[in-house]
Amino acid sequence: AHSSPLLCSRESVSAVGRMSGGSLLRLFQSEYFDAHLHMHYLLRMEQSGVQDYLVNELYKMTDDDIDFYLPQLSQIALLRYNKSSLHRFLLDKAAQSMPFALKIHWLVKSIVEDKTPELYESALAMLNQCEAAMVNSSASSGAREEEEEAGPPRAQRTLRSSSDPDLQSQLRANSEE
C-alpha cells in the first residue's frame, strides 16, 4: 500500500464542503460514491478545490479501478493539465509500476501522434514526464538492483553459456583489455 502525498489541503476540503451546503462532500464520502461517479465528477467539476479532493481520493482506489479508467483519466489529465494535479497522480503511479507507466505512455503517445491542437502541448509535456518517471521509478531501480544481484556482467554470462571455443577466447581477450 502506497501512502498518498497530500494533494488537497484543508482549504480544498472545506471548499468542497461549502458547495451545496456540504452535500457534495457528503456524496463523495458516501458508500454510493463508486469509481464511475468518481470519474463523472472528476470530469464535470472543474473547481480546483474539488479537483484536488477527487485526485487525492484516487490514491485510495484499487489499481484495477485505476487501470479500467486509465484512458479517461489520461484524457482528463491532459484536458486539465495546468488546472489539476491529476497528471501528477498518474506520474506517481507510473513511477511505482512499469506496466502502468507503459500504458500511460502509449495512451499519451497516441494523443501526441494525433496532434490534436488543444491537447498536443500538454500531451508532449506529459509524455516526457512519463518517460522520466519510467526511467527514475522505484520499479526500474528495483529491476536494476535485481540485475546487479543476479550475477556477473553480461559478457561473463555469455562466456559461460557459449560452447564455441573461439568465441570464448575472443571474449576472454576483450574482457582482459
mmCIF file of C-alpha atoms in Angstrom:
data_model
loop_
_atom_site.group_PDB
_atom_site.id
_atom_site.type_symbol
_atom_site.label_atom_id
_atom_site.label_comp_id
_atom_site.label_asym_id
_atom_site.label_seq_id
_atom_site.Cartn_x
_atom_site.Cartn_y
_atom_site.Cartn_z
ATOM 1 C CA ALA A 1 0.000 0.000 0.000
ATOM 2 C CA HIS A 2 1.358 3.340 -1.092
ATOM 3 C CA SER A 3 0.890 6.323 1.151
ATOM 4 C CA SER A 4 -0.511 9.158 -0.869
ATOM 5 C CA PRO A 5 1.050 12.561 -0.830
ATOM 6 C CA LEU A 6 -1.486 15.053 0.421
ATOM 7 C CA LEU A 7 -2.649 16.718 -2.758
ATOM 8 C CA CYS A 8 -5.598 18.511 -1.253
ATOM 9 C CA SER A 9 -5.434 20.889 1.616
ATOM 10 C CA ARG A 10 -7.905 21.560 4.377
ATOM 11 C CA GLU A 11 -8.996 24.576 2.362
ATOM 12 C CA SER A 12 -9.929 22.432 -0.627
ATOM 13 C CA VAL A 13 -11.853 20.003 1.598
ATOM 14 C CA SER A 14 -13.726 22.935 3.119
ATOM 15 C CA ALA A 15 -14.312 24.344 -0.391
ATOM 16 C CA VAL A 16 -15.904 21.034 -1.367
ATOM 17 C CA GLY A 17 -17.935 21.145 1.842
ATOM 18 C CA ARG A 18 -19.202 24.691 1.159
ATOM 19 C CA MET A 19 -20.562 23.742 -2.243
ATOM 20 C CA SER A 20 -24.273 22.921 -1.999
ATOM 21 C CA GLY A 21 -24.158 23.183 1.767
ATOM 22 C CA GLY A 22 -21.801 20.238 2.158
ATOM 23 C CA SER A 23 -23.966 17.834 0.172
ATOM 24 C CA LEU A 24 -21.220 17.313 -2.419
ATOM 25 C CA LEU A 25 -18.726 16.330 0.270
ATOM 26 C CA ARG A 26 -21.323 14.021 1.830
ATOM 27 C CA LEU A 27 -21.824 12.413 -1.590
ATOM 28 C CA PHE A 28 -18.066 11.968 -2.079
ATOM 29 C CA GLN A 29 -17.775 10.326 1.337
ATOM 30 C CA SER A 30 -20.877 8.142 0.998
ATOM 31 C CA GLU A 31 -20.902 4.436 0.293
ATOM 32 C CA TYR A 32 -22.640 5.137 -3.024
ATOM 33 C CA PHE A 33 -19.716 7.087 -4.410
ATOM 34 C CA ASP A 34 -18.099 4.462 -6.634
ATOM 35 C CA ALA A 35 -15.400 4.630 -9.304
ATOM 36 C CA HIS A 36 -17.909 5.517 -12.022
ATOM 37 C CA LEU A 37 -19.244 8.512 -10.093
ATOM 38 C CA HIS A 38 -15.688 9.459 -9.220
ATOM 39 C CA MET A 39 -14.798 9.702 -12.922
ATOM 40 C CA HIS A 40 -18.021 11.601 -13.645
ATOM 41 C CA TYR A 41 -17.311 14.270 -11.047
ATOM 42 C CA LEU A 42 -13.627 14.424 -11.936
ATOM 43 C CA LEU A 43 -14.653 15.337 -15.487
ATOM 44 C CA ARG A 44 -17.602 17.608 -14.657
ATOM 45 C CA MET A 45 -16.347 19.569 -11.646
ATOM 46 C CA GLU A 46 -13.638 21.978 -12.741
ATOM 47 C CA GLN A 47 -13.208 23.899 -9.453
ATOM 48 C CA SER A 48 -9.656 23.472 -8.208
ATOM 49 C CA GLY A 49 -10.660 22.501 -4.635
ATOM 50 C CA VAL A 50 -12.994 19.798 -5.917
ATOM 51 C CA GLN A 51 -10.369 18.587 -8.399
ATOM 52 C CA ASP A 52 -7.710 18.388 -5.685
ATOM 53 C CA TYR A 53 -10.036 16.468 -3.373
ATOM 54 C CA LEU A 54 -11.049 13.982 -6.089
ATOM 55 C CA VAL A 55 -7.459 13.468 -7.247
ATOM 56 C CA ASN A 56 -6.355 12.833 -3.675
ATOM 57 C CA GLU A 57 -9.146 10.264 -3.323
ATOM 58 C CA LEU A 58 -7.771 8.416 -6.364
ATOM 59 C CA TYR A 59 -4.910 7.209 -4.154
ATOM 60 C CA LYS A 60 -7.500 5.198 -2.221
ATOM 61 C CA MET A 61 -8.926 3.477 -5.315
ATOM 62 C CA THR A 62 -7.891 -0.018 -6.287
ATOM 63 C CA ASP A 63 -5.304 -0.475 -9.013
ATOM 64 C CA ASP A 64 -7.915 -2.393 -11.034
ATOM 65 C CA ASP A 65 -10.297 0.592 -10.986
ATOM 66 C CA ILE A 66 -7.499 2.987 -11.939
ATOM 67 C CA ASP A 67 -6.422 0.652 -14.728
ATOM 68 C CA PHE A 68 -10.001 0.295 -16.001
ATOM 69 C CA TYR A 69 -10.491 4.069 -16.200
ATOM 70 C CA LEU A 70 -6.961 4.860 -17.379
ATOM 71 C CA PRO A 71 -7.987 6.113 -20.848
ATOM 72 C CA GLN A 72 -10.491 8.526 -19.270
ATOM 73 C CA LEU A 73 -8.052 9.591 -16.565
ATOM 74 C CA SER A 74 -5.349 10.258 -19.159
ATOM 75 C CA GLN A 75 -7.730 12.323 -21.259
ATOM 76 C CA ILE A 76 -8.925 14.375 -18.274
ATOM 77 C CA ALA A 77 -5.330 14.851 -17.119
ATOM 78 C CA LEU A 78 -4.439 16.347 -20.498
ATOM 79 C CA LEU A 79 -7.581 18.482 -20.690
ATOM 80 C CA ARG A 80 -6.841 19.965 -17.271
ATOM 81 C CA TYR A 81 -3.056 19.737 -17.369
ATOM 82 C CA ASN A 82 -2.440 23.206 -15.936
ATOM 83 C CA LYS A 83 -5.502 23.281 -13.654
ATOM 84 C CA SER A 84 -5.445 19.904 -11.922
ATOM 85 C CA SER A 85 -2.967 17.648 -10.174
ATOM 86 C CA LEU A 86 -4.332 14.571 -11.970
ATOM 87 C CA HIS A 87 -1.280 14.292 -14.231
ATOM 88 C CA ARG A 88 0.944 14.195 -11.116
ATOM 89 C CA PHE A 89 -1.158 11.335 -9.752
ATOM 90 C CA LEU A 90 -0.685 9.392 -12.994
ATOM 91 C CA LEU A 91 3.057 10.059 -12.931
ATOM 92 C CA ASP A 92 3.219 8.841 -9.313
ATOM 93 C CA LYS A 93 1.512 5.625 -10.390
ATOM 94 C CA ALA A 94 3.883 5.354 -13.369
ATOM 95 C CA ALA A 95 6.871 5.617 -11.049
ATOM 96 C CA GLN A 96 5.536 2.700 -8.997
ATOM 97 C CA SER A 97 4.721 0.294 -11.821
ATOM 98 C CA MET A 98 6.395 -0.210 -15.175
ATOM 99 C CA PRO A 99 3.330 -1.891 -16.786
ATOM 100 C CA PHE A 100 1.197 1.036 -15.632
ATOM 101 C CA ALA A 101 3.784 3.511 -16.924
ATOM 102 C CA LEU A 102 3.797 1.833 -20.324
ATOM 103 C CA LYS A 103 0.013 2.030 -20.560
ATOM 104 C CA ILE A 104 0.070 5.739 -19.759
ATOM 105 C CA HIS A 105 2.919 6.237 -22.221
ATOM 106 C CA TRP A 106 1.012 4.508 -25.018
ATOM 107 C CA LEU A 107 -2.184 6.456 -24.347
ATOM 108 C CA VAL A 108 -0.423 9.814 -24.222
ATOM 109 C CA LYS A 109 1.799 8.948 -27.207
ATOM 110 C CA SER A 110 -1.311 8.274 -29.294
ATOM 111 C CA ILE A 111 -2.607 11.740 -28.444
ATOM 112 C CA VAL A 112 0.760 13.283 -29.344
ATOM 113 C CA GLU A 113 0.709 11.468 -32.687
ATOM 114 C CA ASP A 114 -2.883 12.627 -33.348
ATOM 115 C CA LYS A 115 -1.616 16.211 -32.980
ATOM 116 C CA THR A 116 -4.928 17.365 -31.522
ATOM 117 C CA PRO A 117 -4.330 21.121 -31.213
ATOM 118 C CA GLU A 118 -5.837 21.647 -27.746
ATOM 119 C CA LEU A 119 -4.032 18.629 -26.264
ATOM 120 C CA TYR A 120 -0.747 18.486 -28.164
ATOM 121 C CA GLU A 121 1.417 20.672 -25.884
ATOM 122 C CA SER A 122 0.212 19.106 -22.643
ATOM 123 C CA ALA A 123 0.444 15.604 -24.155
ATOM 124 C CA LEU A 124 4.029 16.232 -25.230
ATOM 125 C CA ALA A 125 4.950 17.502 -21.755
ATOM 126 C CA MET A 126 3.180 14.543 -20.112
ATOM 127 C CA LEU A 127 4.932 12.115 -22.470
ATOM 128 C CA ASN A 128 8.354 13.473 -21.489
ATOM 129 C CA GLN A 129 7.460 13.370 -17.790
ATOM 130 C CA CYS A 130 6.145 9.816 -18.142
ATOM 131 C CA GLU A 131 9.410 8.710 -19.759
ATOM 132 C CA ALA A 132 11.337 10.334 -16.911
ATOM 133 C CA ALA A 133 9.080 8.611 -14.370
ATOM 134 C CA MET A 134 9.730 5.246 -16.037
ATOM 135 C CA VAL A 135 13.495 5.751 -16.012
ATOM 136 C CA ASN A 136 13.650 7.120 -12.477
ATOM 137 C CA SER A 137 10.933 4.932 -10.995
ATOM 138 C CA SER A 138 11.249 2.750 -7.951
ATOM 139 C CA ALA A 139 10.095 -0.102 -10.209
ATOM 140 C CA SER A 140 13.001 0.363 -12.632
ATOM 141 C CA SER A 141 15.557 0.918 -9.875
ATOM 142 C CA GLY A 142 14.366 -2.315 -8.272
ATOM 143 C CA ALA A 143 14.922 -4.114 -11.572
ATOM 144 C CA ARG A 144 18.429 -2.662 -11.837
ATOM 145 C CA GLU A 145 19.238 -3.817 -8.304
ATOM 146 C CA GLU A 146 17.978 -7.318 -9.132
ATOM 147 C CA GLU A 147 20.186 -7.351 -12.239
ATOM 148 C CA GLU A 148 23.198 -6.293 -10.206
ATOM 149 C CA GLU A 149 22.488 -9.012 -7.633
ATOM 150 C CA ALA A 150 21.858 -11.599 -10.349
ATOM 151 C CA GLY A 151 25.493 -12.218 -11.004
ATOM 152 C CA PRO A 152 28.350 -11.446 -13.318
ATOM 153 C CA PRO A 153 28.263 -8.872 -16.097
ATOM 154 C CA ARG A 154 26.618 -9.785 -19.375
ATOM 155 C CA ALA A 155 29.893 -10.629 -21.176
ATOM 156 C CA GLN A 156 30.810 -13.135 -18.481
ATOM 157 C CA ARG A 157 27.325 -14.694 -18.595
ATOM 158 C CA THR A 158 27.720 -15.085 -22.366
ATOM 159 C CA LEU A 159 31.120 -16.690 -21.829
ATOM 160 C CA ARG A 160 29.632 -19.274 -19.501
ATOM 161 C CA SER A 161 26.742 -20.120 -21.782
ATOM 162 C CA SER A 162 28.662 -20.251 -25.051
ATOM 163 C CA SER A 163 30.095 -23.570 -26.215
ATOM 164 C CA ASP A 164 32.131 -22.127 -29.100
ATOM 165 C CA PRO A 165 35.835 -22.205 -28.028
ATOM 166 C CA ASP A 166 36.829 -19.414 -30.472
ATOM 167 C CA LEU A 167 34.134 -17.122 -29.079
ATOM 168 C CA GLN A 168 35.229 -17.915 -25.523
ATOM 169 C CA SER A 169 38.852 -16.977 -26.188
ATOM 170 C CA GLN A 170 37.784 -13.798 -28.026
ATOM 171 C CA LEU A 171 35.560 -12.775 -25.107
ATOM 172 C CA ARG A 172 38.364 -13.501 -22.616
ATOM 173 C CA ALA A 173 40.769 -11.307 -24.616
ATOM 174 C CA ASN A 174 38.202 -8.474 -24.755
ATOM 175 C CA SER A 175 37.462 -8.646 -21.044
ATOM 176 C CA GLU A 176 41.163 -8.545 -20.132
ATOM 177 C CA GLU A 177 41.662 -5.279 -22.086
#
